[in-house]
Short mmCIF file of C-alpha atoms in Angstrom, two decimals:
data_model
loop_
_atom_site.label_atom_id
_atom_site.label_comp_id
_atom_site.label_asym_id
_atom_site.label_seq_id
_atom_site.Cartn_x
_atom_site.Cartn_y
_atom_site.Cartn_z
CA MET A 1 13.22 -11.98 -1.71
CA ALA A 2 12.68 -8.08 -1.69
CA GLY A 3 14.24 -6.61 1.03
CA TYR A 4 14.11 -3.48 3.14
CA GLY A 5 16.68 -4.20 5.39
CA VAL A 6 18.09 -0.80 7.27
CA VAL A 7 21.92 -0.02 7.43
CA ILE A 8 22.99 0.11 11.07
CA GLY A 9 26.31 1.61 11.53
CA GLY A 10 26.97 1.62 7.79
CA VAL A 11 27.04 -2.57 7.52
CA VAL A 12 24.38 -4.93 7.83
CA GLY A 13 25.40 -8.59 8.20
CA LEU A 14 24.11 -11.35 6.20
CA SER A 15 21.87 -12.78 8.68
CA GLN A 16 20.53 -9.56 10.05
CA GLU A 17 19.81 -8.65 6.58
CA LEU A 18 17.90 -11.72 5.93
CA GLU A 19 16.16 -11.28 9.06
CA LEU A 20 14.92 -7.95 7.97
CA ALA A 21 13.93 -9.25 4.50
CA ALA A 22 11.24 -10.95 4.86
CA PRO A 23 9.92 -10.76 8.49
CA ALA A 24 6.09 -12.39 7.70
CA ASP A 25 7.51 -15.62 6.34
CA GLY A 26 4.85 -18.29 8.04
CA LEU A 27 3.13 -15.71 9.66
CA ARG A 28 0.28 -15.21 7.12
CA ALA A 29 -3.07 -16.93 6.93
CA ASP A 30 -3.24 -19.24 3.87
CA CYS A 31 -6.86 -20.62 3.57
CA ASP A 32 -5.80 -23.09 1.19
CA ARG A 33 -3.48 -24.92 3.56
CA CYS A 34 -5.99 -24.83 6.35
CA PHE A 35 -8.75 -27.31 7.15
CA GLY A 36 -11.15 -23.84 8.16
CA LEU A 37 -9.81 -24.07 11.84
CA CYS A 38 -11.08 -20.82 12.60
CA CYS A 39 -14.46 -21.62 11.32
CA VAL A 40 -14.83 -24.59 13.80
CA ALA A 41 -12.32 -24.25 16.57
CA LEU A 42 -13.24 -21.14 17.78
CA PRO A 43 -16.79 -19.85 19.29
CA LEU A 44 -18.95 -16.99 17.93
CA THR A 45 -21.18 -14.63 19.69
CA ALA A 46 -23.80 -12.82 18.32
CA SER A 47 -22.80 -9.24 18.04
CA ALA A 48 -21.67 -6.27 15.89
CA ASP A 49 -19.03 -8.57 15.00
CA PHE A 50 -20.70 -11.84 14.34
CA ALA A 51 -24.67 -12.81 12.95
CA ILE A 52 -24.94 -15.88 14.74
CA ASP A 53 -23.91 -17.68 18.04
CA LYS A 54 -21.79 -20.95 17.39
CA PRO A 55 -19.83 -22.91 20.22
CA ALA A 56 -16.36 -23.53 19.70
CA GLY A 57 -15.77 -26.96 18.13
CA GLU A 58 -18.94 -26.39 15.91
CA PRO A 59 -18.52 -25.93 12.10
CA CYS A 60 -19.80 -22.49 11.35
CA PRO A 61 -22.76 -23.27 8.87
CA ASN A 62 -21.18 -21.24 6.05
CA LEU A 63 -18.39 -23.43 6.06
CA ARG A 64 -18.15 -25.54 2.52
CA GLU A 65 -17.17 -29.32 2.25
CA ASP A 66 -14.23 -27.81 0.82
CA PHE A 67 -12.91 -25.66 4.09
CA ARG A 68 -13.95 -22.24 2.26
CA CYS A 69 -16.40 -19.81 3.41
CA GLY A 70 -19.76 -19.82 1.13
CA VAL A 71 -20.58 -16.44 1.90
CA HIS A 72 -16.94 -14.65 1.89
CA ALA A 73 -17.53 -12.30 -0.84
CA GLU A 74 -20.66 -11.08 1.38
CA LEU A 75 -19.40 -11.46 4.93
CA ARG A 76 -19.76 -7.57 5.95
CA GLU A 77 -23.30 -7.18 4.39
CA ARG A 78 -24.33 -10.72 5.93
CA GLY A 79 -23.33 -9.46 9.71
CA PHE A 80 -19.72 -11.32 9.73
CA PRO A 81 -17.23 -8.02 9.94
CA GLY A 82 -15.38 -9.95 12.52
CA CYS A 83 -14.71 -12.67 9.97
CA VAL A 84 -13.20 -10.09 7.67
CA ALA A 85 -11.10 -8.79 10.52
CA PHE A 86 -10.03 -12.00 11.70
CA ASP A 87 -6.27 -13.39 11.29
CA CYS A 88 -4.44 -16.37 12.38
CA PHE A 89 -1.17 -15.39 11.76
CA GLY A 90 -0.58 -18.52 9.95
CA ALA A 91 -1.68 -20.64 12.68
CA GLY A 92 -4.28 -22.45 10.86
CA PRO A 93 -1.69 -23.75 7.97
CA LYS A 94 0.63 -24.72 10.78
CA VAL A 95 -1.52 -26.67 12.79
CA SER A 96 -2.92 -28.46 9.51
CA GLU A 97 0.22 -29.34 8.20
CA VAL A 98 2.56 -30.21 11.40
CA PRO A 99 1.12 -32.18 14.27
CA PHE A 100 -1.85 -33.50 12.16
CA GLY A 101 -0.10 -34.10 8.96
CA GLY A 102 -2.18 -32.66 6.45
CA ARG A 103 -4.85 -34.91 7.86
CA SER A 104 -8.03 -33.10 8.28
CA TRP A 105 -10.88 -33.61 10.83
CA ARG A 106 -13.35 -34.46 8.36
CA ALA A 107 -11.14 -37.23 6.88
CA ALA A 108 -10.20 -38.37 10.26
CA PRO A 109 -12.82 -37.23 12.83
CA GLU A 110 -11.06 -38.65 16.03
CA THR A 111 -8.13 -36.11 15.66
CA ALA A 112 -11.05 -33.33 15.75
CA PRO A 113 -10.96 -32.55 19.45
CA ALA A 114 -7.27 -32.60 19.56
CA MET A 115 -6.82 -30.64 16.67
CA TYR A 116 -9.37 -27.69 17.73
CA ALA A 117 -7.62 -27.63 21.37
CA ALA A 118 -4.18 -27.08 19.51
CA PHE A 119 -5.44 -24.10 17.03
CA PRO A 120 -6.07 -21.60 19.88
CA VAL A 121 -2.25 -22.53 21.59
CA MET A 122 -0.50 -22.24 17.75
CA LEU A 123 -2.37 -18.87 17.22
CA ARG A 124 -1.26 -17.28 20.36
CA LEU A 125 2.36 -18.69 19.62
CA HIS A 126 2.15 -17.59 16.02
CA GLU A 127 1.11 -13.91 17.56
CA LEU A 128 3.89 -13.62 19.51
CA LEU A 129 6.21 -14.80 16.91
CA TRP A 130 4.63 -12.08 14.79
CA TYR A 131 5.73 -9.46 17.70
CA VAL A 132 9.24 -10.76 18.37
CA THR A 133 9.91 -10.90 14.46
CA GLU A 134 8.70 -7.33 13.95
CA ALA A 135 10.80 -5.99 17.10
CA LEU A 136 13.78 -7.50 15.38
CA THR A 137 13.79 -5.43 12.28
CA LEU A 138 13.52 -2.30 14.44
CA PRO A 139 16.96 -1.01 14.39
CA ALA A 140 16.18 1.09 17.56
CA ALA A 141 15.31 -1.94 19.39
CA GLY A 142 19.29 -3.21 18.86
CA PRO A 143 19.84 -3.52 22.41
CA VAL A 144 17.24 -6.47 23.00
CA HIS A 145 17.77 -7.99 19.64
CA GLU A 146 19.93 -10.60 21.22
CA PRO A 147 17.24 -11.81 23.90
CA LEU A 148 14.49 -11.71 20.91
CA ARG A 149 16.37 -14.00 18.67
CA ALA A 150 16.51 -16.53 21.36
CA MET A 151 12.86 -15.88 22.46
CA ARG A 152 12.10 -16.38 18.60
CA ALA A 153 14.17 -19.62 18.44
CA GLU A 154 12.20 -21.20 21.32
CA LEU A 155 9.07 -19.81 20.15
CA ASP A 156 9.84 -21.73 16.85
CA GLY A 157 10.32 -24.71 18.53
CA LEU A 158 7.25 -24.82 20.36
CA THR A 159 5.14 -24.31 17.16
CA THR A 160 6.58 -27.87 16.05
CA SER A 161 5.51 -29.76 19.60
CA ALA A 162 2.66 -32.46 19.22
CA ALA A 163 -0.58 -31.24 19.79
CA GLU A 164 -1.01 -33.06 23.21
CA GLU A 165 2.22 -30.88 23.82
CA LEU A 166 0.40 -27.77 22.72
CA THR A 167 -2.28 -27.58 24.70
CA GLU A 168 -0.08 -28.01 27.93
CA LEU A 169 1.71 -24.96 27.23
CA ASP A 170 1.72 -21.89 29.61
CA THR A 171 1.21 -19.38 26.88
CA VAL A 172 0.63 -16.75 29.61
CA ALA A 173 3.91 -17.14 31.23
CA LEU A 174 5.68 -16.78 27.60
CA ARG A 175 3.55 -13.96 26.86
CA GLY A 176 4.61 -12.43 29.81
CA ARG A 177 8.45 -12.94 29.50
CA MET A 178 8.28 -11.61 25.84
CA ASP A 179 6.12 -8.61 27.12
CA VAL A 180 9.10 -7.34 29.37
CA LEU A 181 11.30 -7.22 25.98
CA LEU A 182 8.71 -5.84 23.63
CA ARG A 183 7.95 -3.23 26.56
CA ARG A 184 11.55 -2.18 25.97
CA ALA A 185 11.82 -2.52 22.58
CA SER A 186 8.99 0.31 22.42
CA GLU A 187 10.63 2.56 24.64
CA LEU A 188 13.48 2.56 22.32
CA VAL A 189 11.55 3.07 19.44
CA ARG A 190 9.35 5.98 20.91
CA GLY A 191 12.54 7.81 22.15
CA GLN A 192 13.08 8.26 19.12
CA ALA A 193 10.07 10.74 18.94
CA PRO A 194 10.24 12.66 21.98
CA GLY A 195 7.23 14.15 23.47
CA GLY A 196 4.97 11.36 22.73
CA ARG A 197 2.06 10.94 25.19
CA ASP A 198 1.55 7.74 27.21
CA ARG A 199 -2.03 6.60 26.34
CA THR A 200 -2.00 3.19 27.41
CA GLY A 201 -5.57 1.61 27.53
CA ALA A 202 -7.24 4.81 26.95
CA ASP A 203 -10.96 5.07 25.80
CA LEU A 204 -10.48 7.11 22.54
CA MET A 205 -13.42 5.81 20.82
CA GLY A 206 -14.88 8.14 18.35
CA ALA A 207 -12.01 10.65 18.94
CA ARG A 208 -11.68 13.20 16.65
CA LEU A 209 -7.85 12.79 15.80
CA ARG A 210 -7.60 14.19 12.29
CA GLY A 211 -4.30 15.04 11.26
CA ALA A 212 -2.95 14.75 14.97
CA ASP A 213 0.58 14.29 15.51
CA LEU A 214 0.70 11.17 17.25
CA ARG A 215 4.39 10.29 17.18
CA GLY A 216 5.82 8.32 19.52
CA TRP A 217 2.41 7.97 21.57
CA ASN A 218 2.35 4.82 23.70
CA LEU A 219 -1.29 3.47 22.57
CA ARG A 220 -0.97 -0.04 23.97
CA GLY A 221 -4.40 -1.46 24.77
CA ALA A 222 -6.21 1.71 23.63
CA TYR A 223 -9.64 1.94 22.59
CA LEU A 224 -9.76 3.78 19.22
CA ILE A 225 -13.05 2.08 17.97
CA ALA A 226 -14.18 4.37 15.03
CA ALA A 227 -11.77 7.06 15.87
CA ASP A 228 -10.97 9.54 12.90
CA LEU A 229 -7.45 8.99 12.38
CA ARG A 230 -7.42 10.42 8.72
CA GLY A 231 -4.25 11.95 8.06
CA ALA A 232 -2.57 11.40 11.39
CA ASP A 233 1.03 10.80 11.86
CA LEU A 234 1.65 7.52 14.14
CA THR A 235 5.44 7.41 13.23
CA ALA A 236 7.23 5.34 16.31
CA ALA A 237 3.92 5.05 17.98
CA ASP A 238 3.10 1.96 19.86
CA LEU A 239 -0.14 -0.08 18.93
CA ILE A 240 0.06 -3.36 20.24
CA GLY A 241 -3.21 -4.30 21.41
CA ALA A 242 -5.14 -1.22 20.38
CA ASP A 243 -8.89 -1.51 19.16
CA LEU A 244 -8.86 -0.07 15.67
CA ARG A 245 -12.08 -1.41 14.66
CA ASP A 246 -13.73 0.82 12.11
CA ALA A 247 -10.99 3.72 13.00
CA ASP A 248 -10.81 5.57 9.96
CA LEU A 249 -7.23 5.37 8.53
CA ARG A 250 -7.41 7.11 5.77
CA GLY A 251 -4.45 9.08 4.38
CA ALA A 252 -2.40 8.08 7.83
CA ASP A 253 0.82 7.40 8.40
CA LEU A 254 1.43 4.19 10.18
CA SER A 255 4.63 3.28 7.97
CA GLY A 256 6.60 3.63 11.26
CA ALA A 257 4.31 2.59 13.85
CA VAL A 258 5.40 -0.63 15.80
CA PHE A 259 3.58 -4.01 16.58
CA VAL A 260 0.50 -3.31 14.19
CA THR A 261 -1.51 -6.52 13.09
CA GLN A 262 -2.90 -7.36 10.04
CA ALA A 263 -6.22 -8.07 12.01
CA GLN A 264 -6.01 -4.34 13.19
CA VAL A 265 -5.64 -3.34 9.82
CA ASN A 266 -8.16 -5.71 8.50
CA ALA A 267 -10.67 -4.15 11.02
CA ALA A 268 -10.09 -0.40 10.09
CA LYS A 269 -11.24 1.62 6.98
CA GLY A 270 -8.18 3.27 4.83
CA ASP A 271 -7.14 3.96 1.54
CA ASP A 272 -4.34 4.14 -1.19
CA ALA A 273 -3.05 6.83 0.59
CA THR A 274 -2.96 5.07 4.01
CA ARG A 275 0.95 4.39 4.70
CA LEU A 276 1.45 0.75 6.49
CA PRO A 277 4.30 -0.84 8.32
CA PRO A 278 6.13 -3.42 6.58
CA MET A 279 4.63 -6.64 7.69
CA PRO A 280 0.64 -6.02 7.49
CA LEU A 281 -0.82 -6.33 4.06
CA ARG A 282 -3.18 -3.61 2.33
CA PRO A 283 -6.79 -4.82 3.04
CA ALA A 284 -8.13 -6.04 -0.36
CA HIS A 285 -11.89 -4.57 1.20
CA TRP A 286 -10.22 -1.06 1.41
CA ALA A 287 -11.69 1.16 -1.19
CA GLY A 288 -9.00 1.91 -3.93
CA ALA A 289 -6.82 -0.78 -2.45
CA SER A 290 -3.91 -1.55 -4.50
CA ALA A 291 -0.75 -3.99 -4.06
CA ARG A 292 1.79 -3.24 -1.70
#
């Protein structure tokens, strides 16, 4: 595996080096291994993100028999930018293959209700795994790595639960426990860039932040919809839960930002000059996109 392990104190142990080398394993969407669960189990609400209303448990009219999207190449043009941005963190393949053993809701219709109920829970578990896995790659967060490893082991175990066990999980409580660790990890990372502002939950929609020095800023849950972040420096900024829909990230440096998800990147605008953190991949729809 191509690694990006960081040497801490001159030496990285083998287990830690592997931990840093491939953080997103099992946490990426893979439609070839899924039964189109995001297109069936989740509801759609007619809006700027979705062209239609669709209740949970009803297949999207664009879903083909092979579980692929019939208008995938034209989603934005047809009014489905929310579908382009959506990312399941690998929850779709996990539900399809683990609790249901690779049998689809079409092949075994009696499993459909349980499968649809399990998917949103697995989605939340995999999102938590994304955050805790990233936190374990952050050298500055070393003081909380031990409890984070315990949390990751717990989450890994829960993702192999039977469908009925999944639906009984209290993911709100799990998230609350993990948030304490993630906030501490964020503080440790942001502490490396003193002077950063706390804009938790701030309304920065359409904000003119081109070329701004946002190093160490706390932007948890901030509304950055359509914000101009071209050329901005977001090193050590915390972006967990920030709304980046249509945010202009062309030329921005997010390489040192923390808790950035694939969905956030997918929803934003960027180019080849945009620097991303290690885990999210460069979206194919970005102008001039290239492999990372």
